[in-house]
Tab-separated table of C-alpha atoms in Angstrom:
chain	number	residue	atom	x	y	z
A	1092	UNK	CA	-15.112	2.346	-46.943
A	1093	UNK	CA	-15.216	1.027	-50.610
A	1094	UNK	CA	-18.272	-0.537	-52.200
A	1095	UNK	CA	-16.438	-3.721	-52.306
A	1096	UNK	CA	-16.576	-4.088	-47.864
A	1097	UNK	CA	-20.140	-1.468	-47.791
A	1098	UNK	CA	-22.235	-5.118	-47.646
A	1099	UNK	CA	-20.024	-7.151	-45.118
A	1100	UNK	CA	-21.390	-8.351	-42.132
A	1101	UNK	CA	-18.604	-10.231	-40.075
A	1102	UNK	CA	-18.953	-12.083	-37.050
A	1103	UNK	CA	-17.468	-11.552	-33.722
A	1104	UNK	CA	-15.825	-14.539	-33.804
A	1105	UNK	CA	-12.014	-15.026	-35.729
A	1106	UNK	CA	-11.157	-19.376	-35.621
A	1107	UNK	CA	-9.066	-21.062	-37.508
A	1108	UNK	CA	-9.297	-24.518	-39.526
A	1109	UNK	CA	-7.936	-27.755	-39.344
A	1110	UNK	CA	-5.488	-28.261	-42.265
A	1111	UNK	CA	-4.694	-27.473	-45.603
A	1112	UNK	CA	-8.073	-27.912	-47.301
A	1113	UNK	CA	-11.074	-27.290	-45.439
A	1114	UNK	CA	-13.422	-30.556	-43.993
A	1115	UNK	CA	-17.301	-30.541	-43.103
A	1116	UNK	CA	-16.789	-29.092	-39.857
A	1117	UNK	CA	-14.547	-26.344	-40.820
A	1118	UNK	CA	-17.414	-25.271	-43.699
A	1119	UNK	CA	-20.026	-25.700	-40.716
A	1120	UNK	CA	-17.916	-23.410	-38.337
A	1121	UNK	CA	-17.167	-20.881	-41.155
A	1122	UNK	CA	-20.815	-20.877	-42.576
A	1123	UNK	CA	-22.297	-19.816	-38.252
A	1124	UNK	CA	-23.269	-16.279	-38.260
A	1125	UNK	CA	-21.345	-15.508	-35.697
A	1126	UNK	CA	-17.920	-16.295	-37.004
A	1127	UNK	CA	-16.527	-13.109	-38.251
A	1128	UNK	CA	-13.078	-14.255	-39.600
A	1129	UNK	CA	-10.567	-17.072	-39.883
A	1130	UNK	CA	-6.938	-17.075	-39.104
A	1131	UNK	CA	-4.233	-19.635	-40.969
A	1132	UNK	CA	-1.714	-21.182	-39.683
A	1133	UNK	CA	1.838	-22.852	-41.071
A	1134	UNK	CA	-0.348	-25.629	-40.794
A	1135	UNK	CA	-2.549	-24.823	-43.313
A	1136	UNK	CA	0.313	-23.977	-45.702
A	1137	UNK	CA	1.761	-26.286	-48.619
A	1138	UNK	CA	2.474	-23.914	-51.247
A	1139	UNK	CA	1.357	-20.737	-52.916
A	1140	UNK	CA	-1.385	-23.199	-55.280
A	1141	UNK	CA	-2.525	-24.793	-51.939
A	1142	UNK	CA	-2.617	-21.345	-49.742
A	1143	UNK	CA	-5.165	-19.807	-53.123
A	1144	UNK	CA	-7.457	-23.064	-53.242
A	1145	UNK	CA	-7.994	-22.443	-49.700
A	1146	UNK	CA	-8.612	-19.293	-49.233
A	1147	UNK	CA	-10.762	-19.173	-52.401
A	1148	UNK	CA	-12.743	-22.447	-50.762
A	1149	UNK	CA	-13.195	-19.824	-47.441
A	1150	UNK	CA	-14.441	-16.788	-49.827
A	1151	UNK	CA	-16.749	-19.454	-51.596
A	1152	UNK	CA	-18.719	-20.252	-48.182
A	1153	UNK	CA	-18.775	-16.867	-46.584
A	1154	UNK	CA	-16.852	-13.704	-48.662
A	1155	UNK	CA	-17.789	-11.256	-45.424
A	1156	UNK	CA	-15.289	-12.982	-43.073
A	1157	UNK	CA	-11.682	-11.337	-42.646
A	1158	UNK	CA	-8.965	-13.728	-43.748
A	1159	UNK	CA	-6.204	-12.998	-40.834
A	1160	UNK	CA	-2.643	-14.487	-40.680
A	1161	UNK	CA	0.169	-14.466	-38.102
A	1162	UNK	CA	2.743	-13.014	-40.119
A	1163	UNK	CA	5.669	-10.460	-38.493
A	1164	UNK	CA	8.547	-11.947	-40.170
A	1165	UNK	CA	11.797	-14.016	-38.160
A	1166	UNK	CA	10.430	-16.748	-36.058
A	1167	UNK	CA	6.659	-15.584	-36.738
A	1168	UNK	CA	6.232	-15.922	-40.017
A	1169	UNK	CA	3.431	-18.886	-41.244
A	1170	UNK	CA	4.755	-19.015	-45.104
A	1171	UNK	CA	8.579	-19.211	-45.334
A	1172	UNK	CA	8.861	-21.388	-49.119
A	1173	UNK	CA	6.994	-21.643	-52.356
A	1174	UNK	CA	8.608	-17.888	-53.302
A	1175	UNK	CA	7.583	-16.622	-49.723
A	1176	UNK	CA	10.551	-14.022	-48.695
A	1177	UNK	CA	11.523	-14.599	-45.276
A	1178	UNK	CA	11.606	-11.357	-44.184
A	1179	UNK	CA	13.694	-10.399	-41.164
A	1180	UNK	CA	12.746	-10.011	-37.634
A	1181	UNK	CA	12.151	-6.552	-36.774
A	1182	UNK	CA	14.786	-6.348	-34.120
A	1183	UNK	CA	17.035	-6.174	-37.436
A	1184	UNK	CA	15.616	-3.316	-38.642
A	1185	UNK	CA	16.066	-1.562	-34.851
A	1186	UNK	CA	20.160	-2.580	-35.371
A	1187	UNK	CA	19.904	-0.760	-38.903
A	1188	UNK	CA	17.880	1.891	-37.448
A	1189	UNK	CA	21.023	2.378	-34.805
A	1190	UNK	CA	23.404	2.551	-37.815
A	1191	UNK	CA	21.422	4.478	-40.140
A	1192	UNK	CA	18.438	6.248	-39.267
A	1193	UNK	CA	17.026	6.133	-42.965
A	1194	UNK	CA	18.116	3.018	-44.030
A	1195	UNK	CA	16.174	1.562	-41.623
A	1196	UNK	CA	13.322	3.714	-42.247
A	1197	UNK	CA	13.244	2.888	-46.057
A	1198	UNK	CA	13.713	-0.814	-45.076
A	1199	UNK	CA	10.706	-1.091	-42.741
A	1200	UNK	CA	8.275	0.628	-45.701
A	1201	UNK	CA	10.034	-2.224	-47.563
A	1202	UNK	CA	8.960	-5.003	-45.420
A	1203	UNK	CA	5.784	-3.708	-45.125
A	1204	UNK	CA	5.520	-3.826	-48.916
A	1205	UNK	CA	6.862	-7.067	-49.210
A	1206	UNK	CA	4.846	-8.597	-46.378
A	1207	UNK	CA	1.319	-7.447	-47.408
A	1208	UNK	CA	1.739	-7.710	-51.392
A	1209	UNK	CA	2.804	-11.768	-51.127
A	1210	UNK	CA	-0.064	-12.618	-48.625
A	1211	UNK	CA	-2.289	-10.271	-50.592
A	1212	UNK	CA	-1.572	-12.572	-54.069
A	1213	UNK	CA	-3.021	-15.138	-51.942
A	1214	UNK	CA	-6.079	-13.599	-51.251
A	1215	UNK	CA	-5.243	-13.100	-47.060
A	1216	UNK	CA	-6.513	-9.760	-45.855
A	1217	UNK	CA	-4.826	-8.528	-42.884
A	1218	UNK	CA	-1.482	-9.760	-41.165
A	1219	UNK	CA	-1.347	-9.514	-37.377
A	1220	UNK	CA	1.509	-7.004	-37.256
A	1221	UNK	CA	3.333	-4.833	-36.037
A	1222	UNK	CA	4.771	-6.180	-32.468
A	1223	UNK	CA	4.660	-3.043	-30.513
A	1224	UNK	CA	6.337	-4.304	-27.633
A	1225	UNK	CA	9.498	-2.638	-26.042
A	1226	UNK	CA	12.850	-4.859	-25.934
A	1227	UNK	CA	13.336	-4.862	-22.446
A	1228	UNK	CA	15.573	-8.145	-23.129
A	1229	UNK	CA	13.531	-9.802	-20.217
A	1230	UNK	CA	10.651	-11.325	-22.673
A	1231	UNK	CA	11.416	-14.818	-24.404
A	1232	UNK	CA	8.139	-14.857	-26.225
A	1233	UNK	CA	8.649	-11.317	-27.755
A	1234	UNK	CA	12.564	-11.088	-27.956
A	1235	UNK	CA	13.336	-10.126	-31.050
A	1236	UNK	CA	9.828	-9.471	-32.465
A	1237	UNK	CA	10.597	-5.856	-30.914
A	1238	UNK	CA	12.012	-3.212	-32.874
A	1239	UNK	CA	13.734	-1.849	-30.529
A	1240	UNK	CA	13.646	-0.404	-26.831
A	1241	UNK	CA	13.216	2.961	-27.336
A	1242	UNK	CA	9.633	3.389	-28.012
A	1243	UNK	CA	9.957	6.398	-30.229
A	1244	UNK	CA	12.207	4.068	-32.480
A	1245	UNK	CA	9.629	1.695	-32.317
A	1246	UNK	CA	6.939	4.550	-33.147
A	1247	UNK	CA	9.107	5.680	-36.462
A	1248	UNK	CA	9.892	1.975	-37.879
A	1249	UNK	CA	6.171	0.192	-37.024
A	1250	UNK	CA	5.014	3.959	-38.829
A	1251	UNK	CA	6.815	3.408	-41.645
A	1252	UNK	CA	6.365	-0.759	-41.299
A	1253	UNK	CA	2.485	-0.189	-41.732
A	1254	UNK	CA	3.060	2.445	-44.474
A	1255	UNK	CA	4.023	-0.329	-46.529
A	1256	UNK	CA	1.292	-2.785	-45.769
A	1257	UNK	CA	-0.744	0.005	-47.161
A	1258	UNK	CA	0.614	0.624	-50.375
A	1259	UNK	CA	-0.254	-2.983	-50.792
A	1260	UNK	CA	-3.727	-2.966	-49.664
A	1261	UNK	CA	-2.966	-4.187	-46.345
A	1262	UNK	CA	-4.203	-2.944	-42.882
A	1263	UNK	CA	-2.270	-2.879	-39.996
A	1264	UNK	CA	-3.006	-4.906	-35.836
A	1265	UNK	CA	-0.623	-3.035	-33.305
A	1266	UNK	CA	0.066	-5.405	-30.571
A	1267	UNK	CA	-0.008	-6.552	-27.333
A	1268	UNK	CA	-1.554	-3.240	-25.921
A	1269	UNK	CA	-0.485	-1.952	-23.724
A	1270	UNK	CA	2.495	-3.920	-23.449
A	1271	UNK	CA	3.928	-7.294	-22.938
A	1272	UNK	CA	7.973	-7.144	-23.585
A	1273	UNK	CA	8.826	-6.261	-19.448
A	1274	UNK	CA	7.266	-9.584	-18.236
A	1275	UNK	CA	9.178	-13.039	-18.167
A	1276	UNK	CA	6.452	-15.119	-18.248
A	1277	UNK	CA	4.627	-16.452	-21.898
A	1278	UNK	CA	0.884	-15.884	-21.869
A	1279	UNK	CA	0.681	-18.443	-24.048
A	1280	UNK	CA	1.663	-21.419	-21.172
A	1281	UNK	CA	1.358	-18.821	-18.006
A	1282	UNK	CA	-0.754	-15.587	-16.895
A	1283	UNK	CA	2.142	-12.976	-16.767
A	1284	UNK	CA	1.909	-10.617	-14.157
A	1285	UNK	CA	3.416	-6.518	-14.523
A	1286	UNK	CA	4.054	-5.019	-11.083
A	1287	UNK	CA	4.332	-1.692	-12.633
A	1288	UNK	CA	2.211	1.391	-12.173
A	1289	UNK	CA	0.476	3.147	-14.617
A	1290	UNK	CA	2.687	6.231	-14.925
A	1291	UNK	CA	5.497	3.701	-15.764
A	1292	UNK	CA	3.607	1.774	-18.765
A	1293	UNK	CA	1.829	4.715	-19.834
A	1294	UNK	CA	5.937	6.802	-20.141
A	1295	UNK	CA	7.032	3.834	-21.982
A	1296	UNK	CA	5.030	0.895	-23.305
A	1297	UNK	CA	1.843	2.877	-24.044
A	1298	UNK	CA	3.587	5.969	-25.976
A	1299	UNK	CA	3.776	4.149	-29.497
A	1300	UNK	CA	0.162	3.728	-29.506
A	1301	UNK	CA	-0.544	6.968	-28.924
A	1302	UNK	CA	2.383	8.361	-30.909
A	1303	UNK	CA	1.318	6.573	-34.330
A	1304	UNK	CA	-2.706	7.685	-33.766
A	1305	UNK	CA	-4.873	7.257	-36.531
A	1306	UNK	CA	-2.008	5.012	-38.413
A	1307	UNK	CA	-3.272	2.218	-36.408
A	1308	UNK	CA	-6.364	0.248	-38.167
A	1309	UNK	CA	-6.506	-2.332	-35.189
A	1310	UNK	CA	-5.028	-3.385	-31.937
A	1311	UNK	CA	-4.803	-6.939	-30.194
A	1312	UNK	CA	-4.335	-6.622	-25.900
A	1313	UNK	CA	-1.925	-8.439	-24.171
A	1314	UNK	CA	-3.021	-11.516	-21.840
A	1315	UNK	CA	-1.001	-9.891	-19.112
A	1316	UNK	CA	-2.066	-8.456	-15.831
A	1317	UNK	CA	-1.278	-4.999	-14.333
A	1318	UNK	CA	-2.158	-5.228	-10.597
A	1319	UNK	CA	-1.293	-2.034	-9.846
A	1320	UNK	CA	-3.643	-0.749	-12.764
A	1321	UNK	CA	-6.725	-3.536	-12.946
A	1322	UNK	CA	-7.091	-6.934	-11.266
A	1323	UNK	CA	-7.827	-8.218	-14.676
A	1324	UNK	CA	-5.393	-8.931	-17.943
A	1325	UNK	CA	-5.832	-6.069	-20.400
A	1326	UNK	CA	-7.796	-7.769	-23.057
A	1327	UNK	CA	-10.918	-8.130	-20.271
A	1328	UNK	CA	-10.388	-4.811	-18.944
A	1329	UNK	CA	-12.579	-1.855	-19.356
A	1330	UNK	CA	-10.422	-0.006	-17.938
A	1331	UNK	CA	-7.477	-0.798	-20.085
A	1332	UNK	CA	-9.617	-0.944	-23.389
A	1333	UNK	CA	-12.232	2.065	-22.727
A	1334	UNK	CA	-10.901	4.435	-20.578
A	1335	UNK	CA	-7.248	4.525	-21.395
A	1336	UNK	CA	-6.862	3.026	-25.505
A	1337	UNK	CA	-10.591	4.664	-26.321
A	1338	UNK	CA	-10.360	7.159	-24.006
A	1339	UNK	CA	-7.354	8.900	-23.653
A	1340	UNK	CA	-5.824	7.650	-26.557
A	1341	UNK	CA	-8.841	8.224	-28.520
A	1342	UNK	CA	-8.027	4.700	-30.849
A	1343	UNK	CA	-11.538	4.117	-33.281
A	1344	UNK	CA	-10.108	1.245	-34.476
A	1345	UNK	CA	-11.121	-2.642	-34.147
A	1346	UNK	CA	-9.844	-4.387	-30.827
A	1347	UNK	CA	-9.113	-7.832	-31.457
A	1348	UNK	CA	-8.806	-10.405	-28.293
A	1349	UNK	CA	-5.576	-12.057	-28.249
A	1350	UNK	CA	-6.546	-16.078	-28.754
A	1351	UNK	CA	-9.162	-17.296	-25.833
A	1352	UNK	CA	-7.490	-20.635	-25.998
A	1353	UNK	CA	-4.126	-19.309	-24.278
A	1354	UNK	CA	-3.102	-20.163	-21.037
A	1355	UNK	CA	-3.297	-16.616	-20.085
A	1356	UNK	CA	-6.725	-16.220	-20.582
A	1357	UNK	CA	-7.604	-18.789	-18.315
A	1358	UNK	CA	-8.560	-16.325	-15.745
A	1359	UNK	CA	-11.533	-15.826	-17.265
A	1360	UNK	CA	-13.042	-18.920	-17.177
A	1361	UNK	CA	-14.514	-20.892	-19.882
A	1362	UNK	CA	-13.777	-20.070	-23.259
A	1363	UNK	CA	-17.304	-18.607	-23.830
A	1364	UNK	CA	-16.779	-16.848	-20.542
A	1365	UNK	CA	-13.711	-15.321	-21.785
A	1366	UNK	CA	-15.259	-14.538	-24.827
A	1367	UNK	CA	-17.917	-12.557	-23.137
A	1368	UNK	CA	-15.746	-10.754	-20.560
A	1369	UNK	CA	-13.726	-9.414	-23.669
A	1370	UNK	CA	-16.709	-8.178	-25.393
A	1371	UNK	CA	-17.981	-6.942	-22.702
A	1372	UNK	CA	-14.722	-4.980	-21.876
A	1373	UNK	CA	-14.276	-3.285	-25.462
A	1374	UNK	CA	-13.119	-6.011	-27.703
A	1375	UNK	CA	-14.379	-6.105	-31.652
A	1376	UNK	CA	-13.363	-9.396	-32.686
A	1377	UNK	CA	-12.214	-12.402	-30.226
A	1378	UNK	CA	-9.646	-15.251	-31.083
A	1379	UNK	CA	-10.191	-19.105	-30.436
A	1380	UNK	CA	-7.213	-20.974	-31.961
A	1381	UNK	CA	-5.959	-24.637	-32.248
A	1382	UNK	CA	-8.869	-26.004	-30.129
A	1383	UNK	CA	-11.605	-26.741	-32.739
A	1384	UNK	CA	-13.796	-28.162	-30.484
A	1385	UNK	CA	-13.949	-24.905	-28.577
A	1386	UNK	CA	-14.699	-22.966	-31.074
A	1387	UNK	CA	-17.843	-25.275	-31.839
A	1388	UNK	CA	-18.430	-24.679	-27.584
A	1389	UNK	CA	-18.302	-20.972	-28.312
A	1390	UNK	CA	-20.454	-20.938	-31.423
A	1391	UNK	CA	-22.528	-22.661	-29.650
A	1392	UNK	CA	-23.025	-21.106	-26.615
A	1393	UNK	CA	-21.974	-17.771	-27.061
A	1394	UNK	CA	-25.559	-15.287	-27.240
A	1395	UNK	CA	-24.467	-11.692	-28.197
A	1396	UNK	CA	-26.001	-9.395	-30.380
A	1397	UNK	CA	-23.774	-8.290	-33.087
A	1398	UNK	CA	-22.811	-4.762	-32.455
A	1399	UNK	CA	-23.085	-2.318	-35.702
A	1400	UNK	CA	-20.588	-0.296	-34.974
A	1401	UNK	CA	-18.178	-2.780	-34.607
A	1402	UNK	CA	-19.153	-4.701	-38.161
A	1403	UNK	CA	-18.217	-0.674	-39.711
A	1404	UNK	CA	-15.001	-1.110	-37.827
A	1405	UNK	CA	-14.003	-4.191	-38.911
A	1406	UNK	CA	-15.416	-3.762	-42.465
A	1407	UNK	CA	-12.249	-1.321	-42.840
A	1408	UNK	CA	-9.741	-3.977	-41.996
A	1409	UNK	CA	-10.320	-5.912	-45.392
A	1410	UNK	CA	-8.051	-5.597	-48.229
A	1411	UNK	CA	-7.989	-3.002	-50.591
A	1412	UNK	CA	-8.015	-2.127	-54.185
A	1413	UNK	CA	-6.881	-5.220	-56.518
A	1414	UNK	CA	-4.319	-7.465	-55.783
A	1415	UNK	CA	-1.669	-8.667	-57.923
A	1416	UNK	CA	-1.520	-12.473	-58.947
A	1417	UNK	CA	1.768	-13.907	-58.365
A	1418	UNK	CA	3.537	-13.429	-61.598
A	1419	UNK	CA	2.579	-9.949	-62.421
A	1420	UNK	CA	3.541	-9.403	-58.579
A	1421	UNK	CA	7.051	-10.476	-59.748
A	1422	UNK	CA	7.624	-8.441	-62.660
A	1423	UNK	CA	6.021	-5.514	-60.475
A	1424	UNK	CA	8.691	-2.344	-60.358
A	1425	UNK	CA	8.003	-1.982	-56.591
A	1426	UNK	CA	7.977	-5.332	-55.877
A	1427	UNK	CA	11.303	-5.450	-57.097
A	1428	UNK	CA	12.587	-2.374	-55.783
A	1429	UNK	CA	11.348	-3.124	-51.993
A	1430	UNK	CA	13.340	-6.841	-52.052
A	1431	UNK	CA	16.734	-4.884	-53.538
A	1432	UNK	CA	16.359	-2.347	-50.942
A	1433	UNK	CA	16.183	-5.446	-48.349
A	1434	UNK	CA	18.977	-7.145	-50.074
A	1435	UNK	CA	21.243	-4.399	-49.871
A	1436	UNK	CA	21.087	-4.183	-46.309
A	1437	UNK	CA	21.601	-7.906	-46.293
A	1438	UNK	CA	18.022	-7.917	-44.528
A	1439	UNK	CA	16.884	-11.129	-46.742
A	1440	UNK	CA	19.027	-13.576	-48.733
């Protein structure tokens, strides 16, 4: 842990704010002790000036909350203009990776680069990424957000994917443990159900976790539920969260909820109910997005003790070392080199 994080004491709580500046109620929700981090949205992006202003207003009230960002590349990506690269969608790098093994390999380090040094110029910490789910082509919500359906191929490129983020400072969130690509349903409008059995997830969806180890830095649960394995969705399951990713995968990193406010984590009850039952099962940090007014509920109601060990976790997820502003980022040999690499495989315009 560098000197820089040793005095951070985050929150459990990650919300997001309204719009492209921050108002008196997003300072008030920011400034609560238990608010741990803030996630951005397209929303809250104009343009590179804008996207510094704002996060520089966030470090002014609190500079111990993790600045977090939805941002995988293809259809989930939250700054696309303003010099952004729209980087591909990693299915694109699986279809190199089935042509050539190593070009796809050097292309994912490239993305990674790419990804973490542009939002890092911007002051943004971490990047929710990378999708972990298999391409079982049943999954509308994850699609093409998979690498690939072999989950050794997704092992190798999200390896070499987060290997990149860290030569730019950048931390990595695996995601949505332990796997949401063989359900139809969108947690984000339904509560999927898998009818699977354990054996089957833990063959398949489950072996990229515990094939890339210690790579991963964090890891957000799916809202999904596995009958066969729990009666609840993963992200309020001990058994899912402590027994199996603690357990027998032995992960140490932070466990992030996936955002309270979705429809699949309705189940739980209230949003401070939810919030609870994912603490309670093993979570770190927990989402509430796009409902401000629930966040204030949570902040509000929500009485937990904030657990050391988790601040130590999550004090590893910021940034590191010193980022580059956006013009020396430009001139940067790296830089440079990572967007020819995508160019040349016609990855990125």
């Amino acid at each position: 842990m560098t000197k820089k994080n040793a005095g951070k004491r985050p929150g459990p709580v990650v919300l997001d704010v309204k719009g492209k500046q921050l108002d008196a109620d997003d300072a008030r929700r920011i400034s609560h002790p238990l608010t741990g981090g803030v996630i951005l949205f397209a929303r809250n992006f104009e343009s590179r000036a804008q996207l510094v202003s704002l996060t520089r207003e966030i470090r002014a009230l609190r500079d111990d909350v993790l600045i977090c960002i939805d941002h995988e590349g293809g259809r989930v990506q939250r700054c696309k203009t303003d010099g952004f690269t729209h980087l591909p969608a990693m299915a694109r790098l699986g279809e190199l990776w089935d042509r050539d093994v190593l070009a796809a390999t050097r292309a994912a380090v490239a993305c990674g680069y790419v990804l973490a040094a542009e939002l890092r110029a911007c002051d943004i910490d971490l990047s929710f990424t990378p999708v972990l789910d298999l391409d079982y082509g049943r999954s509308g919500v994850i699609g093409d957000r998979a690498f690939h359906a072999d989950p050794r191929v997704v092992a190798m490129l999200a390896n070499h994917l987060t290997h990149g983020l860290l030569l730019a400072g950048m931390a990595n969130c695996g995601k949505h443990f332990p796997g949401h690509g063989h359900v139809e349903a969108d947690s984000h409008v339904a509560v999927p159900v898998d009818e699977r059995t354990l054996d089957e997830i833990l063959e398949q969806d489950v072996r990229p976790y515990q094939w890339m180890g210690m790579t991963l830095a964090s890891v957000m649960p799916a809202h999904v539920i596995y009958p066969k394995v729990d009666p609840n969705p993963a992200g309020f399951s001990r058994y899912w969260l402590q027994d199996i990713l603690r357990g027998q995968l032995g992960f140490e990193g932070v466990i992030f909820s996936d955002d309270l406010s979705m429809e699949g984590a309705s189940v739980a009850g209230t949003v401070t109910q939810g919030a609870r039952a994912a603490l309670d099962a093993g979570c770190d940090m927990v989402l509430i997005c796009n409902h401000p007014e629930r966040a204030d509920q949570l902040l509000a109601e929500l009485d937990v003790s904030i657990d050391k060990a988790s601040q130590r976790r999550v004090r590893r997820l910021f940034a590191r070392g010193k980022a580059m502003d956006w013009n020396k980022l430009e001139q940067d040999a790296g830089y440079r080199s990572a967007l020819r690499q995508l160019r040349d495989e016609a990855l990125i315009g």
